[in-house]
XYZ file of C-alpha atoms in Angstrom:
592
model
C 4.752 -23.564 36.038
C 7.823 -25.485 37.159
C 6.409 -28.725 35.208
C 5.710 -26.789 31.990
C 9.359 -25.877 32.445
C 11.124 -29.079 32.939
C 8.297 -30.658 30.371
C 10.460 -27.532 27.563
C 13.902 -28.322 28.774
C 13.046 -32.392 28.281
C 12.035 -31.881 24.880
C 14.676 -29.443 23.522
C 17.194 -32.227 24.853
C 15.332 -34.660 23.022
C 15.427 -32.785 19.585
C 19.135 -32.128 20.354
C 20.192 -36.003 20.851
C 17.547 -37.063 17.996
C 19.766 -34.597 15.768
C 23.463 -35.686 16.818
C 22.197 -39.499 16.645
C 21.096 -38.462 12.881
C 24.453 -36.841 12.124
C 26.757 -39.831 13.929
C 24.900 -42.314 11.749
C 25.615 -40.174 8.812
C 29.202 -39.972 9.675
C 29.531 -43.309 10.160
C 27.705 -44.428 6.782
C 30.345 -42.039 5.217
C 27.203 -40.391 3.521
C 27.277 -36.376 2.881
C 24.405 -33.928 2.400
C 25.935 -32.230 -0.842
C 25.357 -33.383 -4.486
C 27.730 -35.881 -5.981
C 30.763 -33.879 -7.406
C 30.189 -34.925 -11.150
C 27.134 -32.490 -11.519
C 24.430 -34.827 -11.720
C 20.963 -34.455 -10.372
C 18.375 -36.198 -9.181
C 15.480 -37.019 -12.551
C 11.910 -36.938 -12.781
C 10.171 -39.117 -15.502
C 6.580 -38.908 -15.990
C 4.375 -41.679 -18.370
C 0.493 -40.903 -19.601
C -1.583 -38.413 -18.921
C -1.577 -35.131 -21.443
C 1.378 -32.657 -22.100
C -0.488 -29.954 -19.858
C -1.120 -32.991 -16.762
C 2.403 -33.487 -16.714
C 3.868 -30.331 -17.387
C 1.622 -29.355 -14.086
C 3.557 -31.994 -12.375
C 6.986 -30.687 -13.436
C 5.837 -27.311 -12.159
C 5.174 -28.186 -8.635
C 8.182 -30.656 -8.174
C 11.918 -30.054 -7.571
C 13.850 -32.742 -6.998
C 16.979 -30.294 -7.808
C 17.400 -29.328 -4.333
C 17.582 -33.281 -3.305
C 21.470 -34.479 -2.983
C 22.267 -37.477 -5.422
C 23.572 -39.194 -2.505
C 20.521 -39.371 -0.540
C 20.469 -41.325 2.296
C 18.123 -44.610 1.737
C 15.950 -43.964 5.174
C 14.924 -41.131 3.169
C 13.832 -42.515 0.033
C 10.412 -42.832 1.409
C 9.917 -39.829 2.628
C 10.921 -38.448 -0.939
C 8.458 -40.611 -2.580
C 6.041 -39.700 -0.395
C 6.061 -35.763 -0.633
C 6.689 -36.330 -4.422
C 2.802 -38.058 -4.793
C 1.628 -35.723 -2.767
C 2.625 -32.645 -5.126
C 1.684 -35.185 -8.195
C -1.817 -35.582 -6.556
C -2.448 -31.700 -5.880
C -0.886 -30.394 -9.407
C -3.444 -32.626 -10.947
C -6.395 -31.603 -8.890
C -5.473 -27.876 -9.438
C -6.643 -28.798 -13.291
C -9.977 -30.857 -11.922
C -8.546 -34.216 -11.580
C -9.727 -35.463 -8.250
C -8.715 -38.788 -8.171
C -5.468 -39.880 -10.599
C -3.829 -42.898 -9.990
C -0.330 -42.665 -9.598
C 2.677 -45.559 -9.529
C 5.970 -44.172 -8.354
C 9.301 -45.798 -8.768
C 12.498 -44.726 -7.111
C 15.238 -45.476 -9.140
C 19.262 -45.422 -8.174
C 22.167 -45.644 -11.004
C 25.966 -45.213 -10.871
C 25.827 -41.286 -11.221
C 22.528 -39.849 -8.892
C 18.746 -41.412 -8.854
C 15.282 -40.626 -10.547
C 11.397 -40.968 -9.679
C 9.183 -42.351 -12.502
C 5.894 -41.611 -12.253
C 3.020 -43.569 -14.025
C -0.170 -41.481 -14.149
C -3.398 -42.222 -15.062
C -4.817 -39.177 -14.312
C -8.830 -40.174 -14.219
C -11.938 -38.702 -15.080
C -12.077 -34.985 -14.667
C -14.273 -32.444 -12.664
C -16.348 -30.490 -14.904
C -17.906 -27.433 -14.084
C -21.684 -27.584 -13.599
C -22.857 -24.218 -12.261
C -20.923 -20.679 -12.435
C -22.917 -18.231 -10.147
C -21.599 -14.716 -10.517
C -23.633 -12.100 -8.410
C -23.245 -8.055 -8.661
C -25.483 -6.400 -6.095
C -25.004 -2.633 -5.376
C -24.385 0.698 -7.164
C -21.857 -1.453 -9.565
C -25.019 -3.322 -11.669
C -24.884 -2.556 -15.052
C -21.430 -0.897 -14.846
C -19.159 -2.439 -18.215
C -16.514 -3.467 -15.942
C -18.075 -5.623 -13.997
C -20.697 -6.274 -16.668
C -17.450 -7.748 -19.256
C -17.089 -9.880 -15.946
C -20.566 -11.786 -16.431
C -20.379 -11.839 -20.262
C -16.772 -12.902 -20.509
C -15.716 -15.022 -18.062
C -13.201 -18.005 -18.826
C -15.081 -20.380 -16.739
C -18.484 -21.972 -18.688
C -20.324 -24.508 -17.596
C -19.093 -28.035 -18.614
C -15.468 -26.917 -18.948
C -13.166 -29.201 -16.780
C -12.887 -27.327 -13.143
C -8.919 -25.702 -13.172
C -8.277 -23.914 -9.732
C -6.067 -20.819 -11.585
C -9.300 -19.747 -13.595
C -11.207 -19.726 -10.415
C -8.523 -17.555 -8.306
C -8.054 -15.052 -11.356
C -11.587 -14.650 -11.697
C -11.935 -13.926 -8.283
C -9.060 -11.823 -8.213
C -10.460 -9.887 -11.499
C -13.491 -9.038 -9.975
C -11.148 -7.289 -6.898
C -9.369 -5.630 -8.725
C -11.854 -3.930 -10.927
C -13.519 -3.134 -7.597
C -10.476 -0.998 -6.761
C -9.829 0.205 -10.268
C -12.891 1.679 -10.655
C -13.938 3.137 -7.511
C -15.390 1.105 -5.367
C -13.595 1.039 -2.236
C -16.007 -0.571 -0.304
C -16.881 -3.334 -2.149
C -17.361 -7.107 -0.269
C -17.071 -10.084 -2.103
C -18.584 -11.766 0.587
C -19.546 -14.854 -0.966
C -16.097 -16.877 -2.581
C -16.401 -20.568 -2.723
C -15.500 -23.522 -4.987
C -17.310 -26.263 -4.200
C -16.588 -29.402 -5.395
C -18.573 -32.642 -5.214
C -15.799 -36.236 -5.574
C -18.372 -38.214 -5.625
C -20.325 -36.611 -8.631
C -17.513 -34.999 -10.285
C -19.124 -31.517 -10.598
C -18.136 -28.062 -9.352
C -20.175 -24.871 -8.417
C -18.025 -21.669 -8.591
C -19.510 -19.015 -5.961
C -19.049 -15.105 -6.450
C -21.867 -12.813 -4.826
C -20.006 -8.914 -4.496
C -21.746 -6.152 -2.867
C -19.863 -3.605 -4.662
C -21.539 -0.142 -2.369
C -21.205 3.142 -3.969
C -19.064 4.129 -6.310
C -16.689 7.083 -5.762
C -15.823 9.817 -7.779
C -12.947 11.997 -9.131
C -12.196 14.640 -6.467
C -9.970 18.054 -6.842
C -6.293 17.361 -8.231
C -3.644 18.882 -6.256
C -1.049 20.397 -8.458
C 2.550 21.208 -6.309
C 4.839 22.673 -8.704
C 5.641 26.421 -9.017
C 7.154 27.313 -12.484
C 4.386 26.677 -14.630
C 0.717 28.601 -14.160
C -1.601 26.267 -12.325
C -4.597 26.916 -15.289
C -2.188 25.769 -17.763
C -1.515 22.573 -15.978
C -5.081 22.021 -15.503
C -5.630 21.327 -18.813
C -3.542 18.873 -19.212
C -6.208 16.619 -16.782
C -8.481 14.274 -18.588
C -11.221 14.508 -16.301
C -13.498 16.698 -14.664
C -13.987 17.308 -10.881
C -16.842 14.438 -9.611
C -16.474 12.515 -12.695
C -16.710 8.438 -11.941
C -13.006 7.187 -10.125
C -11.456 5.478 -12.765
C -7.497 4.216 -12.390
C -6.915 4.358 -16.107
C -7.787 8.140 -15.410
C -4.945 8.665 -12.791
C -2.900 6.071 -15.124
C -4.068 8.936 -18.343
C -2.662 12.210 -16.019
C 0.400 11.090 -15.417
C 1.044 9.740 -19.117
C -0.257 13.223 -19.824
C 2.102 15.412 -17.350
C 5.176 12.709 -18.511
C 4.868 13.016 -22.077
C 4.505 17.259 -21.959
C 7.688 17.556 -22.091
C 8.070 20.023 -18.719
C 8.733 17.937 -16.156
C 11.431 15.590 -15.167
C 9.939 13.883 -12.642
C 6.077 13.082 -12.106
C 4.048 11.414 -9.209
C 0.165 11.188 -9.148
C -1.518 9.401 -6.601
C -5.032 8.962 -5.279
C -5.525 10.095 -1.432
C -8.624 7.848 -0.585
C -7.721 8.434 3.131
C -8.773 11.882 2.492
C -11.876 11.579 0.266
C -14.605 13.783 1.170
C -17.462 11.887 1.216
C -17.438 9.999 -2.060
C -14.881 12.391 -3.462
C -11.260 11.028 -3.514
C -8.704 13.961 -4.020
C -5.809 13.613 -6.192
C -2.176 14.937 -5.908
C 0.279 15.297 -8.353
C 3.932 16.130 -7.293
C 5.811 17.581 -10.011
C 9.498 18.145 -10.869
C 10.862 20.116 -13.221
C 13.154 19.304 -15.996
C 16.149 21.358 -16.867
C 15.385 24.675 -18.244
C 18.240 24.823 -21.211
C 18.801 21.558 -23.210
C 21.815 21.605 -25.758
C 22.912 19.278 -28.099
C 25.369 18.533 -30.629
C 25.411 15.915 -33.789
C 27.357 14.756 -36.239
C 26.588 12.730 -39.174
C 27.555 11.831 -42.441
C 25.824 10.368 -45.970
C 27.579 10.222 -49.370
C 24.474 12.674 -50.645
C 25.571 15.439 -48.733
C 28.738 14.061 -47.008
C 30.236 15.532 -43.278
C 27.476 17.288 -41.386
C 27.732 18.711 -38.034
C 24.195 19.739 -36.297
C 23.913 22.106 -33.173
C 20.566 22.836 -31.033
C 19.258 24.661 -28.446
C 15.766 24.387 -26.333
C 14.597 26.501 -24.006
C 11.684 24.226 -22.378
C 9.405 26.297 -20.741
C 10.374 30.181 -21.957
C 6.792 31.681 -18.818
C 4.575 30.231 -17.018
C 1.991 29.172 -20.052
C 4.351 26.757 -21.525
C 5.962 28.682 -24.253
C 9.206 27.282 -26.094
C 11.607 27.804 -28.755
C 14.851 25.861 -30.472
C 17.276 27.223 -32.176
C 19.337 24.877 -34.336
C 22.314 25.188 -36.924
C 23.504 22.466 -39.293
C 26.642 22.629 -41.425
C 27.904 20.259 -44.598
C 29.596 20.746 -47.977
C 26.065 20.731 -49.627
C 23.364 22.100 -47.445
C 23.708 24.420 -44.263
C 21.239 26.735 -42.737
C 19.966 27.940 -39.473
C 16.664 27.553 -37.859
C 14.159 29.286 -35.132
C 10.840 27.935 -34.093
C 8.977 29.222 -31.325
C 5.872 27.006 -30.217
C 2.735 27.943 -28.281
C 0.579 25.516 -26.626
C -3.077 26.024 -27.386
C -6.240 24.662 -25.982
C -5.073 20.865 -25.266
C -1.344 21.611 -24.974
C -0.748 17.624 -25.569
C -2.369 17.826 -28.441
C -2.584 21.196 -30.318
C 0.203 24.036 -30.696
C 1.149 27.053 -32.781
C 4.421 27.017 -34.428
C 5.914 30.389 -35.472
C 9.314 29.597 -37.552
C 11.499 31.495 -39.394
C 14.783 29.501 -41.131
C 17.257 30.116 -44.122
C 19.037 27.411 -46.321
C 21.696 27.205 -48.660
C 22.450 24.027 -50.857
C 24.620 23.788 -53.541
C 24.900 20.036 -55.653
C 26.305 19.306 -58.788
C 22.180 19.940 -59.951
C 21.486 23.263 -58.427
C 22.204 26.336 -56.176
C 19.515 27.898 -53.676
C 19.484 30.397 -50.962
C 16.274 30.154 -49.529
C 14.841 32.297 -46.446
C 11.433 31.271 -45.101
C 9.174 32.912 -42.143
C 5.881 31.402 -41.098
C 3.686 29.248 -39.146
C 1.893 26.092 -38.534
C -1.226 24.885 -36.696
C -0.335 21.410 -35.767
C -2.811 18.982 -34.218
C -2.584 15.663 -32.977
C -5.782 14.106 -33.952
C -7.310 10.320 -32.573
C -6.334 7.333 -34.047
C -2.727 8.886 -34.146
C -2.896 10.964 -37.509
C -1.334 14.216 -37.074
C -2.402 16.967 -39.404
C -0.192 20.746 -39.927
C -1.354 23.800 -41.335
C 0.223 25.869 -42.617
C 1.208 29.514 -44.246
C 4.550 30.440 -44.920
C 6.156 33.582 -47.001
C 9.538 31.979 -48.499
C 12.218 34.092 -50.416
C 14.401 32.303 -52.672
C 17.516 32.432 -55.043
C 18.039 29.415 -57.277
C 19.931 28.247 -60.281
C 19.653 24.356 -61.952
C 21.604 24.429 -65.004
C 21.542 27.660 -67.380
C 18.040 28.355 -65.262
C 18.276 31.254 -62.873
C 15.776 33.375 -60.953
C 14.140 34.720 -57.689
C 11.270 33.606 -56.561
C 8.774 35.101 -54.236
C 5.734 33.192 -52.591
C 3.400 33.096 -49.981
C 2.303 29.128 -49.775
C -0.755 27.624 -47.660
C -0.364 23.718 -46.761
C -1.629 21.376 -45.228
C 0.010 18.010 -44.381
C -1.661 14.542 -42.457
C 0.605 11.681 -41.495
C 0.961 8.571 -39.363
C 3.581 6.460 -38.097
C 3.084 3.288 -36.030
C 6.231 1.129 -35.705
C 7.016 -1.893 -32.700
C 10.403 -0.141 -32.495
C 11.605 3.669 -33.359
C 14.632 2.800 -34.995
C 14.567 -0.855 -36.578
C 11.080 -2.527 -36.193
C 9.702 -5.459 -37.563
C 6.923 -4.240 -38.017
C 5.618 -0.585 -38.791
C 4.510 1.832 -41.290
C 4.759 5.290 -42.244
C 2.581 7.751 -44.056
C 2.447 11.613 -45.097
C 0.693 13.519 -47.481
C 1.508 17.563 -48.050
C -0.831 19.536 -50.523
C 0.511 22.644 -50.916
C 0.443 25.957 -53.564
C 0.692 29.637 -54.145
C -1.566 32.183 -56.238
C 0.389 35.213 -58.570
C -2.130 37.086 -57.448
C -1.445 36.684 -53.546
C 2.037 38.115 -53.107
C 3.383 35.220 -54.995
C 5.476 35.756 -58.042
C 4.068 32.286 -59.788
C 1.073 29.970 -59.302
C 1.301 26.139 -58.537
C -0.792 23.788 -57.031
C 1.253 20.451 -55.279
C 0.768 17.111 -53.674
C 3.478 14.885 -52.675
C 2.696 11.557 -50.897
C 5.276 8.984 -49.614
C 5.044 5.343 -47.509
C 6.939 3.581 -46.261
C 6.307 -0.319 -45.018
C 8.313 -2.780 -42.580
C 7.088 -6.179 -42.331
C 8.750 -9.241 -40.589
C 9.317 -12.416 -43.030
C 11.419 -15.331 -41.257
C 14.198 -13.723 -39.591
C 14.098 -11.057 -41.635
C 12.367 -8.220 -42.514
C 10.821 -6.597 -45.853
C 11.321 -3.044 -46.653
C 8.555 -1.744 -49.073
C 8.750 2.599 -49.930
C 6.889 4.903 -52.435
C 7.105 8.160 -53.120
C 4.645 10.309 -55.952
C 4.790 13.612 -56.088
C 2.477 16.129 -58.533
C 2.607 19.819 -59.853
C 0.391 22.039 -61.434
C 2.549 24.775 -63.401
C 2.755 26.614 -66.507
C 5.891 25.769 -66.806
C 8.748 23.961 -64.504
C 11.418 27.215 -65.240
C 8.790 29.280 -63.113
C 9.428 26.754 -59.737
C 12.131 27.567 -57.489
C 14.740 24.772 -57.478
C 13.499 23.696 -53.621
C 10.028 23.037 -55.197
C 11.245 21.066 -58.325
C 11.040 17.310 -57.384
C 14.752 15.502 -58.140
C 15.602 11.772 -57.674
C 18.932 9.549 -56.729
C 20.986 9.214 -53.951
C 20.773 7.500 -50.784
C 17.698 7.853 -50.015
C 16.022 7.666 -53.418
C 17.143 5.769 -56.373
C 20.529 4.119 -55.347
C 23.526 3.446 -57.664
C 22.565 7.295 -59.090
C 24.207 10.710 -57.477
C 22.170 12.903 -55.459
C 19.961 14.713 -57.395
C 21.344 13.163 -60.608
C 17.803 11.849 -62.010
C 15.548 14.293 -63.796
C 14.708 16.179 -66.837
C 17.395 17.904 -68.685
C 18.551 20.972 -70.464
C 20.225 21.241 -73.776
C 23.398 20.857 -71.751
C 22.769 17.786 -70.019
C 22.223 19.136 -66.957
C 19.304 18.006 -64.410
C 17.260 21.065 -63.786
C 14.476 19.062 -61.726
C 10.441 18.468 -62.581
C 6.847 18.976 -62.191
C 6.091 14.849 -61.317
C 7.888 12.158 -59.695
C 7.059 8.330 -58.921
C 10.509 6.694 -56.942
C 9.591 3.536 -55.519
C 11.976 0.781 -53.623
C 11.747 -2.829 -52.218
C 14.448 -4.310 -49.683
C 14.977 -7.379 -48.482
C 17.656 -7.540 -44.929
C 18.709 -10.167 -43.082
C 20.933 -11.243 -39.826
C 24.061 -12.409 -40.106
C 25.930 -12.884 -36.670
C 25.012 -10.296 -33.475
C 23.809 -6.469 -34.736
C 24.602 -7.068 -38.489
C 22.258 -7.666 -41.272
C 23.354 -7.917 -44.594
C 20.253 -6.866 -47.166
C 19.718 -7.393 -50.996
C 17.301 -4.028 -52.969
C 15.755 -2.798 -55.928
C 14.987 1.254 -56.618
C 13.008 2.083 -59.642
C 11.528 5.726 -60.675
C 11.902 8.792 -62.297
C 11.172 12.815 -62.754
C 9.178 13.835 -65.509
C 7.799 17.110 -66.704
C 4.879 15.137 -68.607
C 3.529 11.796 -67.587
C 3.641 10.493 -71.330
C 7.532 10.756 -70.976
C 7.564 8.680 -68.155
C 10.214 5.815 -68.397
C 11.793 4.640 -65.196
C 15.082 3.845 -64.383
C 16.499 1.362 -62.066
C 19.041 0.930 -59.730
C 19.808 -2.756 -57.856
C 22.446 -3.619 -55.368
C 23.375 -5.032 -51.789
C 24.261 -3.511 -48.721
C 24.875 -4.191 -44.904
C 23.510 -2.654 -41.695
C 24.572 -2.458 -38.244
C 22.369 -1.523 -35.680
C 24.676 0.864 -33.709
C 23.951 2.159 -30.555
C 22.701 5.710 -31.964
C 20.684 4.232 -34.954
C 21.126 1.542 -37.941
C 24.185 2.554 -40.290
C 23.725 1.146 -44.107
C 26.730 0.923 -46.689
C 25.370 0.086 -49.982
C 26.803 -0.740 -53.316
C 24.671 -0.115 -56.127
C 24.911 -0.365 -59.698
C 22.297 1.440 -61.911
C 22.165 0.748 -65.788
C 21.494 4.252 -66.753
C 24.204 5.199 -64.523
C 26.847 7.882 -65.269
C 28.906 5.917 -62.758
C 29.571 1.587 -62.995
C 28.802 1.325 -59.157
C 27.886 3.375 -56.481
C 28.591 3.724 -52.657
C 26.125 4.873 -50.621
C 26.259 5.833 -47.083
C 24.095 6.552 -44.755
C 22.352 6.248 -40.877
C 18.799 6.898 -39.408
C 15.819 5.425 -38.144
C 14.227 3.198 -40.757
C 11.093 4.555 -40.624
């Protein structure tokens, strides 16, 4: 014991002198361990071999944490880690034996390596032997495994594609239930001599477990109504995406503010694994407050209220008011989740509006409800049957209009960003119509479809819309002005007033139409940071008869800023049929 003590103490001493002899000499050379102060570093050049054989290289060398004034005693030791990275970057991509030349290199400023590489033949893959014993044979994860693997036979051997097939089969193991699996066999075997590789996987994957009871803890909504919200059934196959599909599910209900679902496989009963899901929830009362403006309908102020979960089964209303010089009203909509409350709810609404342009005047009072149902593929379809009361004027036309309306209504948006993608789409599509006989005080049958396209081009972006609307009538006087299609504005045909395209009285004045086709094509651009600048075209018109159909255009420029509540366009616009030279037109919203 006393040996082994003094044989410690000798050696520490010896490390300690070794290292004060080291930083003497150093002292005495006048030589420091920090980079030279003009900010050079030391360079790495590399000559033959491909892009990917010496990008490899570059990877797994950094010569950045080397000093520029490195001592010379060191220079081999430098060179000599350096070929050894060179040497193992290459054979991670199946090039066993590379020749390499290395060059150290001093100048005024720091110093370099150049490699010269000649990087050999490669190792090609001769055998790939993937086994799946167990209750996992035939299962499609593992099955995708065998059929679409990135290793084939004759491709040169590359260690990554090895480790993350190895590492795939793992982790679909664990994603898909079974715990127990042993991927007992893992080897790559490599012969130098014959330049060939065998890649070894033999998994015993054992039983495969199965969805066991979720645990809901929360206590403000009923437990039943949370159960349906799970996308699985009690003993169903263990799937992660599963777990991954309830907690997308609970997140995007709506009730809760916070959300935790985790497997408990220490707990599994047999091959059951039980499932908790912790839930928080979110604030009862939600308020907000907007305000906005356009140059259609100028100032507007909006107010809302939610009440997020009104009982236990997941009831909810809003009530919202919106005020501006040309439209104002006030709205109540109470929803009811039905049989897949992600998916399917009854809305029972009741709202009245008043708008007054230089067209028309309505006061309109509605009360109804919709079915609406979010179907696969992400279309969303509405049904709907609403009784709507109405007072209108559009010109020297005047009347009262009484009507009980069925609908229906199937759209789709898909966009790479809510508010300005590159790339998206929208679509809708509301048929709609009353009977005289039905409590209605007119018939009319109506479609109205509209698109709207964003497409990247360069480093900007296309903006392609369409609109078409048709009505069955006797005769457009016996429509209420909220059902009479109108065009110009912002959001229509720019460089016209809202409302100010159309079919007109004696007088001149708009009084709306049966048909409509408005159609527009942007073009926008960046300029410097959040600002675009964009270049358009609007073209379209109302008509009461489709022989009379003549469209007019409007053409202009604008810019946008992408502000931190949504994109914000100023146009100018100048239509030829215009009452007006040029118009201004204002306005802010998602673009889709």
């Amino acid at each position: 014991m006393a040996q082994r003590r003094a044989l410690a103490t000798y050696q520490s001493l010896r490390e300690a002198l070794g290292a004060f002899a080291m930083a003497l000499c150093l002292a005495l050379a006048g030589i420091g361990t920090a980079s030279a102060d003009n900010g050079a570093s030391p360079g790495l050049q590399i000559e033959g071999g491909t892009s990917t054989q010496r990008d490899n290289i570059r990877n797994s060398i950094n010569l950045a944490r080397q000093p520029c004034d490195l001592p010379p005693f060191r220079e081999r030791r430098v060179l000599r880690d350096t070929e050894q990275r060179a040497a193992n970057a290459l054979r991670a991509i199946g090039y066993y034996d590379p020749e390499l030349a290395l060059d150290f290199e001093r100048d005024e400023d720091c110093w370099s390596i150049h490699i010269t590489l000649e990087p050999g033949p490669p190792t090609t893959v001769e055998q790939v032997d993937i086994q799946i014993t167990g209750a996992g044979i035939g299962d499609l994860g593992f099955e995708a495994v065998l059929s679409q693997t990135t290793i084939r036979e004759g491709d040169t051997l590359r260690h990554d594609h090895y480790e993350a097939l190895r590492n795939r089969m793992t982790r679909i193991a664990a994603d898909r239930g079974y715990f127990d699996a042993d991927l007992h066999t893992r080897r790559m075997e490599v012969d130098r001599d014959a330049r060939t590789a065998t890649i070894r996987l033999h998994m015993e994957t054992g039983e495969r477990y199965r969805m066991g009871r979720v645990h809901i803890e929360q206590e403000f909504l009923s437990d039943a109504f949370v159960q349906r919200m799970i996308p699985f059934e009690e003993g169903d196959p263990y799937s992660s995406a599963q777990i991954i599909a309830l907690q997308r599910n609970l997140n995007d209900s709506g009730y809760f503010g916070g959300v935790r679902v985790r497997p408990e496989r220490e707990a599994a009963d047999g091959l059951n694994v039980p499932i908790r899901a912790e839930l928080e929830p979110r604030k009862r009362h939600s308020y907000e407050a907007g305000i906005g403006y356009s140059t259609d309908i100028g100032p507007r102020v909006r107010l809302r209220y939610e009440h997020r979960y009104a009982n236990q089964l997941g009831h909810r209303y809003q009530a919202e008011i919106e005020a501006s010089p040309v439209r104002s009203g006030v709205g109540y909509n109470y929803e009811i989740p039905l049989r897949d409350p992600l998916r399917e709810r009854l809305n029972l609404f009741t709202t009245y509006r008043t708008e007054t342009t230089d067209t028309q005047e309505s006061d309109r009072f509605q009360i109804g409800a919709n079915r609406v149902l979010q179907r696969s593929g992400g279309w969303q379809t509405t049904e709907g049957l609403r009784y709507e009361y109405e007072n209108y004027t559009a010109g020297d036309d005047s009347g009262r209009s009484r009507l009980l309306i069925p609908s229906y209504r199937i759209s789709r948006m898909d966009a790479d960003d809510p508010m300005t993608p590159r790339r998206g789409y929208r679509f809708e599509t509301t048929v709609q119509g009353a009977q005289e006989a039905i409590l209605s005080s007119t018939s009319f049958a109506q479609i109205l479809a509209s698109g709207k396209v964003v497409r990247g081009i360069g480093t900007g972006r296309v903006l392609a819309r369409l609109e078409a609307g048709f009505t069955e009538v006797d005769s457009v006087h016996d429509l209420p002005t909220s059902l009479r299609f109108y065009a110009g504005g912002d959001a229509s045909i720019r460089g016209y007033g809202y409302q100010r395209v159309g079919p007109r009285n004696e007088d001149g004045d708009v009084i709306g139409g049966r048909h409509k086709v408005v159609g527009s094509l942007e073009y926008d651009y960046p300029v410097v940071g959040n600002w675009s600048a964009a270049a358009f075209v609007d073209a379209g018109n109302v008509v009461n008869e489709w022989d009379e159909f003549d469209p007019v255009y409007g053409v202009g420029f604008g810019v946008r800023w992408r502000s931190p509540v949504g994109p914000i366009r100023v146009d100018l616009a100048h239509g030829p049929d215009s009452d007006d030279d040029f118009r201004i037109h204002f306005s802010m919203g998602p673009d889709l």
